[in-house]
Coordinates of N, CA, C and O in Angstrom, one line a residue:
M1 N 33.2 22.8 133.9 CA 32.5 22.8 132.7 C 31.9 21.5 132.3 O 30.9 21.5 131.7
L2 N 32.6 20.5 132.6 CA 32.2 19.2 132.2 C 31.3 18.6 133.4 O 30.9 17.5 133.2
D3 N 31.1 19.4 134.3 CA 30.2 18.8 135.4 C 28.8 18.8 135.0 O 28.3 19.7 134.3
I4 N 28.1 17.8 135.4 CA 26.7 17.7 135.1 C 25.9 18.4 136.2 O 26.0 18.0 137.3
N5 N 25.1 19.3 135.8 CA 24.3 20.1 136.7 C 22.9 19.7 136.4 O 22.3 20.0 135.4
P6 N 22.2 19.0 137.4 CA 20.8 18.5 137.1 C 19.9 19.7 137.1 O 18.9 19.6 136.3
G7 N 20.0 20.7 137.7 CA 19.1 21.8 137.6 C 19.2 22.5 136.2 O 18.1 22.8 135.7
L8 N 20.3 22.6 135.7 CA 20.5 23.2 134.4 C 19.9 22.3 133.3 O 19.2 22.7 132.4
I9 N 20.0 21.0 133.5 CA 19.4 20.0 132.5 C 17.9 20.1 132.6 O 17.3 20.1 131.5
L10 N 17.4 20.3 133.8 CA 15.9 20.4 133.9 C 15.4 21.6 133.3 O 14.4 21.6 132.5
W11 N 16.1 22.7 133.5 CA 15.7 24.0 132.9 C 15.9 24.0 131.4 O 15.0 24.5 130.6
T12 N 16.9 23.4 130.9 CA 17.1 23.3 129.5 C 16.0 22.5 128.8 O 15.4 22.9 127.8
I13 N 15.6 21.4 129.4 CA 14.5 20.5 128.8 C 13.2 21.2 128.9 O 12.4 21.2 127.9
L14 N 13.0 21.9 130.1 CA 11.7 22.6 130.2 C 11.7 23.8 129.2 O 10.6 24.0 128.6
T15 N 12.7 24.5 129.0 CA 12.7 25.6 128.1 C 12.5 25.1 126.7 O 11.8 25.7 125.9
F16 N 13.1 23.9 126.4 CA 13.0 23.4 125.0 C 11.6 23.0 124.8 O 11.0 23.2 123.7
L17 N 10.9 22.4 125.8 CA 9.5 21.9 125.7 C 8.6 23.1 125.5 O 7.6 23.1 124.7
V18 N 8.8 24.2 126.3 CA 8.0 25.4 126.2 C 8.2 26.0 124.8 O 7.2 26.4 124.1
L19 N 9.4 26.0 124.3 CA 9.7 26.5 123.0 C 9.0 25.7 121.9 O 8.4 26.2 121.0
L20 N 9.0 24.4 122.1 CA 8.3 23.5 121.2 C 6.8 23.8 121.2 O 6.1 23.8 120.1
V21 N 6.2 24.0 122.3 CA 4.7 24.3 122.4 C 4.4 25.6 121.8 O 3.5 25.7 121.0
V22 N 5.3 26.6 122.1 CA 5.0 27.9 121.5 C 5.2 27.9 120.0 O 4.4 28.4 119.2
L23 N 6.2 27.2 119.5 CA 6.4 27.1 118.1 C 5.3 26.3 117.4 O 4.9 26.6 116.3
R24 N 4.8 25.3 118.1 CA 3.8 24.5 117.5 C 2.5 25.3 117.4 O 1.8 25.2 116.4
M25 N 2.2 26.1 118.4 CA 1.0 27.0 118.3 C 1.2 28.1 117.4 O 0.2 28.5 116.7
V26 N 2.3 28.7 117.3 CA 2.5 29.9 116.5 C 3.0 29.6 115.1 O 2.5 30.0 114.1
A27 N 4.1 28.8 114.9 CA 4.7 28.6 113.7 C 4.4 27.3 112.9 O 4.5 27.2 111.7
W28 N 4.0 26.3 113.7 CA 3.8 25.0 113.1 C 2.7 24.9 112.0 O 2.9 24.4 110.9
K29 N 1.6 25.5 112.4 CA 0.4 25.5 111.4 C 0.8 26.3 110.2 O 0.6 25.8 109.1
P30 N 1.3 27.5 110.3 CA 1.6 28.2 109.1 C 2.7 27.5 108.2 O 2.6 27.5 107.0
L31 N 3.7 26.9 108.9 CA 4.7 26.2 108.2 C 4.1 25.0 107.4 O 4.4 24.7 106.3
L32 N 3.3 24.2 108.1 CA 2.6 23.1 107.5 C 1.7 23.5 106.4 O 1.7 22.9 105.3
Q33 N 1.0 24.6 106.6 CA 0.1 25.1 105.5 C 1.0 25.6 104.3 O 0.6 25.3 103.1
A34 N 2.1 26.2 104.6 CA 2.9 26.7 103.5 C 3.5 25.5 102.7 O 3.6 25.5 101.5
L35 N 4.0 24.5 103.5 CA 4.5 23.3 102.8 C 3.4 22.5 102.0 O 3.6 22.1 100.9
T36 N 2.2 22.4 102.6 CA 1.1 21.8 102.0 C 0.7 22.5 100.7 O 0.5 22.0 99.6
S37 N 0.6 23.9 100.8 CA 0.3 24.7 99.7 C 1.4 24.5 98.6 O 1.1 24.4 97.4
R38 N 2.6 24.5 99.0 CA 3.7 24.4 98.0 C 3.6 23.0 97.3 O 3.8 22.9 96.1
E39 N 3.3 22.0 98.1 CA 3.2 20.6 97.6 C 2.1 20.6 96.6 O 2.2 20.0 95.5
E40 N 1.0 21.2 96.9 CA -0.2 21.2 96.0 C 0.1 22.0 94.7 O -0.3 21.6 93.6
K41 N 0.9 23.1 94.8 CA 1.2 23.9 93.6 C 2.1 23.0 92.7 O 2.0 23.0 91.5
I42 N 3.1 22.3 93.3 CA 4.0 21.5 92.6 C 3.3 20.4 91.9 O 3.4 20.1 90.7
R43 N 2.4 19.7 92.7 CA 1.6 18.6 92.1 C 0.7 19.1 90.9 O 0.6 18.5 89.9
S44 N 0.1 20.3 91.1 CA -0.8 20.9 90.1 C 0.0 21.2 88.9 O -0.4 21.0 87.7
S45 N 1.2 21.8 89.1 CA 2.1 22.1 88.0 C 2.5 20.9 87.2 O 2.6 20.9 86.0
L46 N 2.8 19.8 87.9 CA 3.2 18.6 87.3 C 2.1 18.0 86.5 O 2.3 17.5 85.3
Q47 N 0.9 18.1 87.0 CA -0.3 17.6 86.3 C -0.6 18.4 85.0 O -0.8 17.9 84.0
Q48 N -0.4 19.7 85.2 CA -0.6 20.6 84.0 C 0.5 20.3 83.0 O 0.2 20.3 81.8
A49 N 1.7 20.1 83.4 CA 2.8 19.8 82.5 C 2.5 18.5 81.8 O 2.7 18.4 80.5
E50 N 2.1 17.5 82.5 CA 1.8 16.2 81.9 C 0.6 16.3 80.9 O 0.7 15.8 79.8
E51 N -0.4 17.1 81.3 CA -1.6 17.3 80.4 C -1.1 18.1 79.1 O -1.5 17.7 78.0
A52 N -0.3 19.1 79.3 CA 0.2 19.8 78.2 C 1.1 19.0 77.3 O 1.0 19.0 76.0
N53 N 1.9 18.1 77.8 CA 2.7 17.2 77.1 C 1.9 16.2 76.3 O 2.1 16.0 75.1
R54 N 0.9 15.7 77.0 CA -0.1 14.7 76.3 C -0.8 15.4 75.2 O -1.0 14.9 74.1
S55 N -1.3 16.6 75.4 CA -2.0 17.4 74.4 C -1.1 17.7 73.2 O -1.5 17.6 72.1
A56 N 0.2 18.1 73.5 CA 1.2 18.3 72.4 C 1.4 17.1 71.6 O 1.5 17.2 70.4
K57 N 1.5 15.9 72.3 CA 1.7 14.7 71.5 C 0.5 14.4 70.6 O 0.7 14.0 69.5
E58 N -0.7 14.6 71.2 CA -1.9 14.4 70.4 C -1.9 15.3 69.2 O -2.3 14.9 68.1
L59 N -1.6 16.6 69.4 CA -1.6 17.6 68.3 C -0.5 17.1 67.2 O -0.8 17.3 66.0
L60 N 0.6 16.7 67.7 CA 1.7 16.3 66.8 C 1.2 15.1 66.0 O 1.4 15.1 64.7
E61 N 0.5 14.1 66.6 CA 0.0 13.0 65.8 C -1.1 13.4 64.8 O -1.1 12.9 63.7
E62 N -1.9 14.3 65.3 CA -3.0 14.8 64.4 C -2.3 15.6 63.2 O -2.7 15.4 62.0
H63 N -1.3 16.3 63.4 CA -0.6 17.0 62.3 C 0.1 16.0 61.4 O 0.0 16.2 60.2
K64 N 0.6 15.0 62.0 CA 1.3 14.0 61.1 C 0.2 13.3 60.2 O 0.4 13.1 59.0
R65 N -1.0 13.0 60.8 CA -2.1 12.4 60.0 C -2.5 13.4 58.9 O -2.8 12.9 57.8
Q66 N -2.7 14.6 59.3 CA -3.1 15.6 58.3 C -2.1 15.8 57.1 O -2.4 15.9 56.0
I67 N -0.8 15.8 57.5 CA 0.3 15.8 56.5 C 0.2 14.6 55.6 O 0.3 14.7 54.3
A68 N 0.0 13.4 56.2 CA -0.1 12.2 55.4 C -1.3 12.3 54.4 O -1.2 11.9 53.3
R69 N -2.4 12.7 55.0 CA -3.6 12.9 54.1 C -3.4 13.9 53.0 O -3.8 13.6 51.8
A70 N -2.7 15.0 53.3 CA -2.4 16.0 52.3 C -1.5 15.4 51.2 O -1.7 15.7 50.0
E71 N -0.5 14.6 51.6 CA 0.4 14.0 50.6 C -0.4 13.0 49.8 O -0.2 13.0 48.6
E72 N -1.2 12.2 50.4 CA -2.0 11.3 49.6 C -2.9 12.0 48.6 O -3.0 11.6 47.5
E73 N -3.5 13.1 49.1 CA -4.4 13.9 48.2 C -3.6 14.5 47.0 O -4.0 14.5 45.9
S74 N -2.4 15.0 47.3 CA -1.6 15.6 46.3 C -1.2 14.5 45.3 O -1.2 14.8 44.1
H75 N -0.8 13.3 45.8 CA -0.5 12.2 44.8 C -1.7 11.9 44.0 O -1.5 11.6 42.8
R76 N -2.8 11.8 44.6 CA -4.0 11.5 43.9 C -4.3 12.5 42.8 O -4.6 12.2 41.6
I77 N -4.2 13.8 43.2 CA -4.5 14.9 42.2 C -3.5 14.8 41.0 O -3.9 15.0 39.9
I78 N -2.2 14.6 41.4 CA -1.2 14.5 40.3 C -1.5 13.3 39.4 O -1.4 13.4 38.2
K79 N -1.9 12.2 40.0 CA -2.2 11.0 39.2 C -3.4 11.3 38.3 O -3.4 11.0 37.1
E80 N -4.4 11.9 38.8 CA -5.6 12.3 38.0 C -5.2 13.2 36.9 O -5.7 13.1 35.8
G81 N -4.4 14.2 37.2 CA -3.9 15.1 36.2 C -3.2 14.4 35.1 O -3.4 14.7 33.9
R82 N -2.3 13.5 35.4 CA -1.6 12.8 34.4 C -2.6 11.9 33.6 O -2.4 11.9 32.3
E83 N -3.5 11.3 34.3 CA -4.5 10.4 33.5 C -5.3 11.3 32.6 O -5.5 10.9 31.4
L84 N -5.7 12.5 33.1 CA -6.5 13.4 32.2 C -5.7 13.8 31.1 O -6.2 13.9 29.9
G85 N -4.4 14.2 31.3 CA -3.5 14.6 30.2 C -3.4 13.5 29.2 O -3.4 13.8 28.0
E86 N -3.2 12.3 29.6 CA -3.0 11.2 28.7 C -4.3 11.0 27.9 O -4.3 10.7 26.7
K87 N -5.5 11.1 28.6 CA -6.8 10.9 27.9 C -6.9 12.0 26.9 O -7.3 11.8 25.7
L88 N -6.6 13.3 27.3 CA -6.8 14.4 26.3 C -5.8 14.2 25.1 O -6.2 14.5 24.0
K89 N -4.6 13.8 25.4 CA -3.6 13.5 24.4 C -4.2 12.5 23.4 O -4.1 12.7 22.2
G90 N -4.7 11.4 23.9 CA -5.3 10.4 23.1 C -6.5 10.9 22.2 O -6.5 10.6 21.0
E91 N -7.3 11.7 22.9 CA -8.5 12.3 22.1 C -8.0 13.2 21.0 O -8.5 13.2 19.9
I92 N -7.0 14.0 21.3 CA -6.4 15.0 20.3 C -5.8 14.2 19.2 O -6.0 14.5 18.0
L93 N -5.0 13.2 19.5 CA -4.4 12.3 18.5 C -5.5 11.7 17.6 O -5.4 11.6 16.4
D94 N -6.5 11.1 18.3 CA -7.6 10.5 17.5 C -8.3 11.5 16.6 O -8.5 11.2 15.4
R95 N -8.6 12.7 17.1 CA -9.2 13.7 16.3 C -8.3 14.1 15.1 O -8.7 14.3 14.0
A96 N -7.0 14.3 15.4 CA -6.0 14.6 14.4 C -5.9 13.5 13.3 O -5.9 13.8 12.1
N97 N -5.9 12.3 13.8 CA -5.8 11.2 12.8 C -7.1 11.1 12.0 O -7.1 10.9 10.8
S98 N -8.2 11.3 12.6 CA -9.5 11.3 11.9 C -9.6 12.4 10.9 O -10.0 12.2 9.8
T99 N -9.2 13.6 11.3 CA -9.2 14.8 10.4 C -8.2 14.6 9.3 O -8.6 14.8 8.1
S100 N -7.1 14.1 9.5 CA -6.1 13.8 8.4 C -6.6 12.7 7.5 O -6.5 12.9 6.3
Q101 N -7.2 11.7 8.1 CA -7.8 10.6 7.2 C -8.9 11.2 6.4 O -9.0 10.9 5.2
H102 N -9.7 12.1 6.9 CA -10.8 12.7 6.2 C -10.3 13.6 5.1 O -10.8 13.5 3.9
M103 N -9.2 14.3 5.4 CA -8.6 15.2 4.4 C -8.0 14.3 3.3 O -8.1 14.7 2.1
V104 N -7.3 13.2 3.6 CA -6.8 12.3 2.6 C -7.9 11.8 1.7 O -7.7 11.7 0.5
E105 N -9.0 11.4 2.3 CA -10.1 10.8 1.6 C -10.7 11.9 0.6 O -11.0 11.6 -0.5
Q106 N -10.8 13.1 1.1 CA -11.3 14.2 0.3 C -10.3 14.5 -0.9 O -10.8 14.7 -2.0
A107 N -9.0 14.4 -0.6 CA -8.0 14.7 -1.6 C -8.1 13.5 -2.7 O -8.0 13.8 -3.9
K108 N -8.2 12.3 -2.2 CA -8.4 11.2 -3.1 C -9.6 11.3 -4.0 O -9.6 11.1 -5.2
D109 N -10.7 11.7 -3.4 CA -12.0 12.0 -4.1 C -11.8 13.1 -5.1 O -12.2 12.9 -6.3
E110 N -11.1 14.1 -4.7 CA -10.9 15.3 -5.7 C -10.0 14.8 -6.8 O -10.3 15.1 -8.0
I111 N -9.0 14.0 -6.5 CA -8.1 13.5 -7.6 C -8.9 12.6 -8.5 O -8.7 12.7 -9.7
R112 N -9.7 11.8 -7.9 CA -10.5 10.8 -8.8 C -11.4 11.6 -9.7 O -11.5 11.4 -10.9
R113 N -12.1 12.7 -9.1 CA -13.0 13.5 -9.9 C -12.2 14.2 -11.0 O -12.7 14.3 -12.2
E114 N -11.1 14.8 -10.7 CA -10.3 15.5 -11.7 C -9.8 14.5 -12.7 O -9.8 14.8 -13.9
K115 N -9.4 13.3 -12.3 CA -9.0 12.3 -13.3 C -10.1 11.9 -14.2 O -9.9 11.8 -15.5
E116 N -11.3 11.7 -13.7 CA -12.5 11.4 -14.5 C -12.8 12.5 -15.4 O -13.1 12.3 -16.6
A117 N -12.7 13.7 -14.9 CA -13.0 14.9 -15.8 C -12.0 15.0 -16.9 O -12.3 15.2 -18.1
A118 N -10.7 14.7 -16.6 CA -9.6 14.7 -17.6 C -9.9 13.6 -18.6 O -9.7 13.9 -19.8
I119 N -10.3 12.5 -18.1 CA -10.5 11.4 -19.1 C -11.7 11.7 -20.0 O -11.6 11.5 -21.2
V120 N -12.7 12.3 -19.4 CA -13.9 12.7 -20.2 C -13.5 13.7 -21.3 O -13.8 13.6 -22.4
E121 N -12.7 14.7 -20.8 CA -12.2 15.7 -21.7 C -11.3 15.1 -22.8 O -11.4 15.4 -24.0
L122 N -10.4 14.2 -22.4 CA -9.5 13.6 -23.3 C -10.3 12.7 -24.3 O -10.0 12.8 -25.5
R123 N -11.3 12.0 -23.8 CA -12.1 11.2 -24.7 C -12.8 12.1 -25.8 O -12.9 11.8 -27.0
G124 N -13.3 13.3 -25.3 CA -14.0 14.2 -26.2 C -13.0 14.7 -27.3 O -13.3 14.8 -28.5
E125 N -11.8 15.1 -26.8 CA -10.8 15.5 -27.8 C -10.3 14.4 -28.7 O -10.2 14.7 -29.9
V126 N -10.1 13.2 -28.2 CA -9.7 12.1 -29.1 C -10.8 11.8 -30.1 O -10.6 11.6 -31.3
A127 N -12.1 11.9 -29.6 CA -13.2 11.7 -30.5 C -13.2 12.8 -31.6 O -13.4 12.5 -32.8
D128 N -13.0 14.0 -31.2 CA -13.0 15.1 -32.2 C -11.8 14.9 -33.2 O -12.0 15.1 -34.4
L129 N -10.7 14.5 -32.6 CA -9.5 14.3 -33.5 C -9.8 13.1 -34.4 O -9.4 13.2 -35.6
A130 N -10.4 12.1 -33.9 CA -10.7 10.9 -34.8 C -11.7 11.3 -35.9 O -11.5 10.9 -37.0
I131 N -12.7 12.1 -35.5 CA -13.7 12.5 -36.5 C -13.0 13.4 -37.5 O -13.2 13.3 -38.7
A132 N -12.1 14.4 -37.0 CA -11.4 15.3 -37.9 C -10.5 14.5 -38.8 O -10.5 14.7 -40.1
A133 N -9.8 13.5 -38.3 CA -8.9 12.7 -39.1 C -9.7 11.9 -40.1 O -9.3 11.7 -41.3
A134 N -10.8 11.3 -39.6 CA -11.6 10.5 -40.5 C -12.2 11.4 -41.7 O -12.2 11.0 -42.8
G135 N -12.6 12.6 -41.3 CA -13.1 13.5 -42.3 C -12.0 13.8 -43.3 O -12.3 13.9 -44.5
K136 N -10.8 14.1 -42.8 CA -9.7 14.4 -43.8 C -9.4 13.2 -44.6 O -9.1 13.4 -45.8
I137 N -9.4 12.0 -44.0 CA -9.1 10.8 -44.8 C -10.2 10.7 -45.9 O -9.9 10.4 -47.1
L138 N -11.4 10.8 -45.5 CA -12.5 10.7 -46.5 C -12.5 11.8 -47.5 O -12.7 11.5 -48.7
D139 N -12.2 13.0 -47.1 CA -12.1 14.1 -48.1 C -11.0 13.9 -49.0 O -11.1 14.2 -50.2
A140 N -9.9 13.5 -48.5 CA -8.7 13.5 -49.4 C -8.7 12.2 -50.2 O -8.0 12.1 -51.2
N141 N -9.4 11.2 -49.7 CA -9.4 9.9 -50.3 C -8.0 9.5 -50.7 O -7.6 9.3 -51.8
L142 N -7.2 9.4 -49.7 CA -5.8 9.2 -49.9 C -5.4 7.8 -49.8 O -6.2 6.9 -49.3
D143 N -4.2 7.5 -50.1 CA -3.7 6.1 -50.0 C -3.3 5.8 -48.6 O -3.4 6.7 -47.7
R144 N -2.9 4.6 -48.3 CA -2.6 4.2 -47.0 C -1.5 5.0 -46.3 O -1.6 5.3 -45.2
Q145 N -0.4 5.3 -47.0 CA 0.7 6.1 -46.4 C 0.2 7.5 -46.0 O 0.6 8.0 -45.0
K146 N -0.6 8.1 -46.9 CA -1.1 9.4 -46.6 C -2.0 9.4 -45.4 O -2.0 10.3 -44.5
S147 N -2.8 8.3 -45.2 CA -3.8 8.2 -44.1 C -3.0 8.0 -42.8 O -3.3 8.6 -41.8
Q148 N -1.9 7.3 -42.9 CA -1.0 7.1 -41.7 C -0.4 8.4 -41.3 O -0.4 8.7 -40.1
A149 N 0.1 9.2 -42.2 CA 0.7 10.4 -42.0 C -0.3 11.4 -41.4 O 0.0 12.2 -40.4
L150 N -1.5 11.4 -41.9 CA -2.6 12.2 -41.3 C -2.9 11.9 -39.9 O -3.1 12.8 -39.0
V151 N -3.0 10.6 -39.5 CA -3.3 10.2 -38.2 C -2.2 10.6 -37.2 O -2.4 11.2 -36.1
E152 N -0.9 10.4 -37.7 CA 0.2 10.8 -36.8 C 0.2 12.3 -36.6 O 0.6 12.8 -35.5
D153 N -0.1 13.1 -37.7 CA -0.1 14.5 -37.6 C -1.2 15.0 -36.6 O -1.0 15.9 -35.8
A154 N -2.3 14.3 -36.7 CA -3.4 14.6 -35.7 C -3.0 14.3 -34.3 O -3.4 15.1 -33.4
I155 N -2.3 13.2 -34.1 CA -1.9 12.9 -32.7 C -0.9 13.9 -32.2 O -0.9 14.3 -31.1
K156 N 0.0 14.4 -33.1 CA 1.0 15.4 -32.7 C 0.2 16.7 -32.4 O 0.6 17.4 -31.4
Q157 N -0.8 17.1 -33.2 CA -1.6 18.3 -32.9 C -2.3 18.1 -31.5 O -2.3 19.0 -30.7
F158 N -2.8 16.9 -31.3 CA -3.4 16.7 -30.0 C -2.5 16.8 -28.8 O -2.8 17.4 -27.8
G159 N -1.2 16.3 -29.0 CA -0.2 16.4 -28.0 C 0.2 17.8 -27.7 O 0.4 18.2 -26.6
E160 N 0.3 18.6 -28.8 CA 0.7 20.0 -28.6 C -0.5 20.8 -28.0 O -0.2 21.7 -27.2
G161 N -1.7 20.4 -28.3 CA -2.9 21.1 -27.7 C -3.0 20.8 -26.2 O -3.4 21.6 -25.4
R162 N -2.6 19.6 -25.8 CA -2.6 19.2 -24.4 C -1.5 20.0 -23.6 O -1.7 20.3 -22.5
K163 N -0.4 20.2 -24.2 CA 0.7 20.9 -23.5 C 0.4 22.4 -23.3 O 0.8 23.0 -22.3
G164 N -0.3 22.9 -24.2 CA -0.6 24.4 -24.2 C -1.7 24.6 -23.4 O -1.9 25.3 -22.5

């Protein structure tokens, strides 16, 4: 068994070479094509995966930018709303102050007019009383004490007339 047989070695090498030629003609090209095709598929898949990854990163960055813009816009709108609210508040307060000031001025004018009318009326009554008192004094031709009593009586009547 361990003897070296040159004929067997020659036939084994020859069979191996024939098998290599047959395999090369029949199986080698399809195997190479299958391996090349598989390699291309893998390469293509890797490129597509890289492209998809890059596209996803770009989309993510774009979304981040859009979110940042939306946040800035919302902050701007809130700020504008607050400013508008403060402006409206100021305008309302100004109008209210102006209206109240106008009402106070009207009330003061009304009080002044009423006071002037009361003074005019009072002057008329005082004049009437003075004339009546003077008439009584002249008619009665009384002494000084009676004149004084008449004036005090007229003033009391005037005071009672004002109360009623």
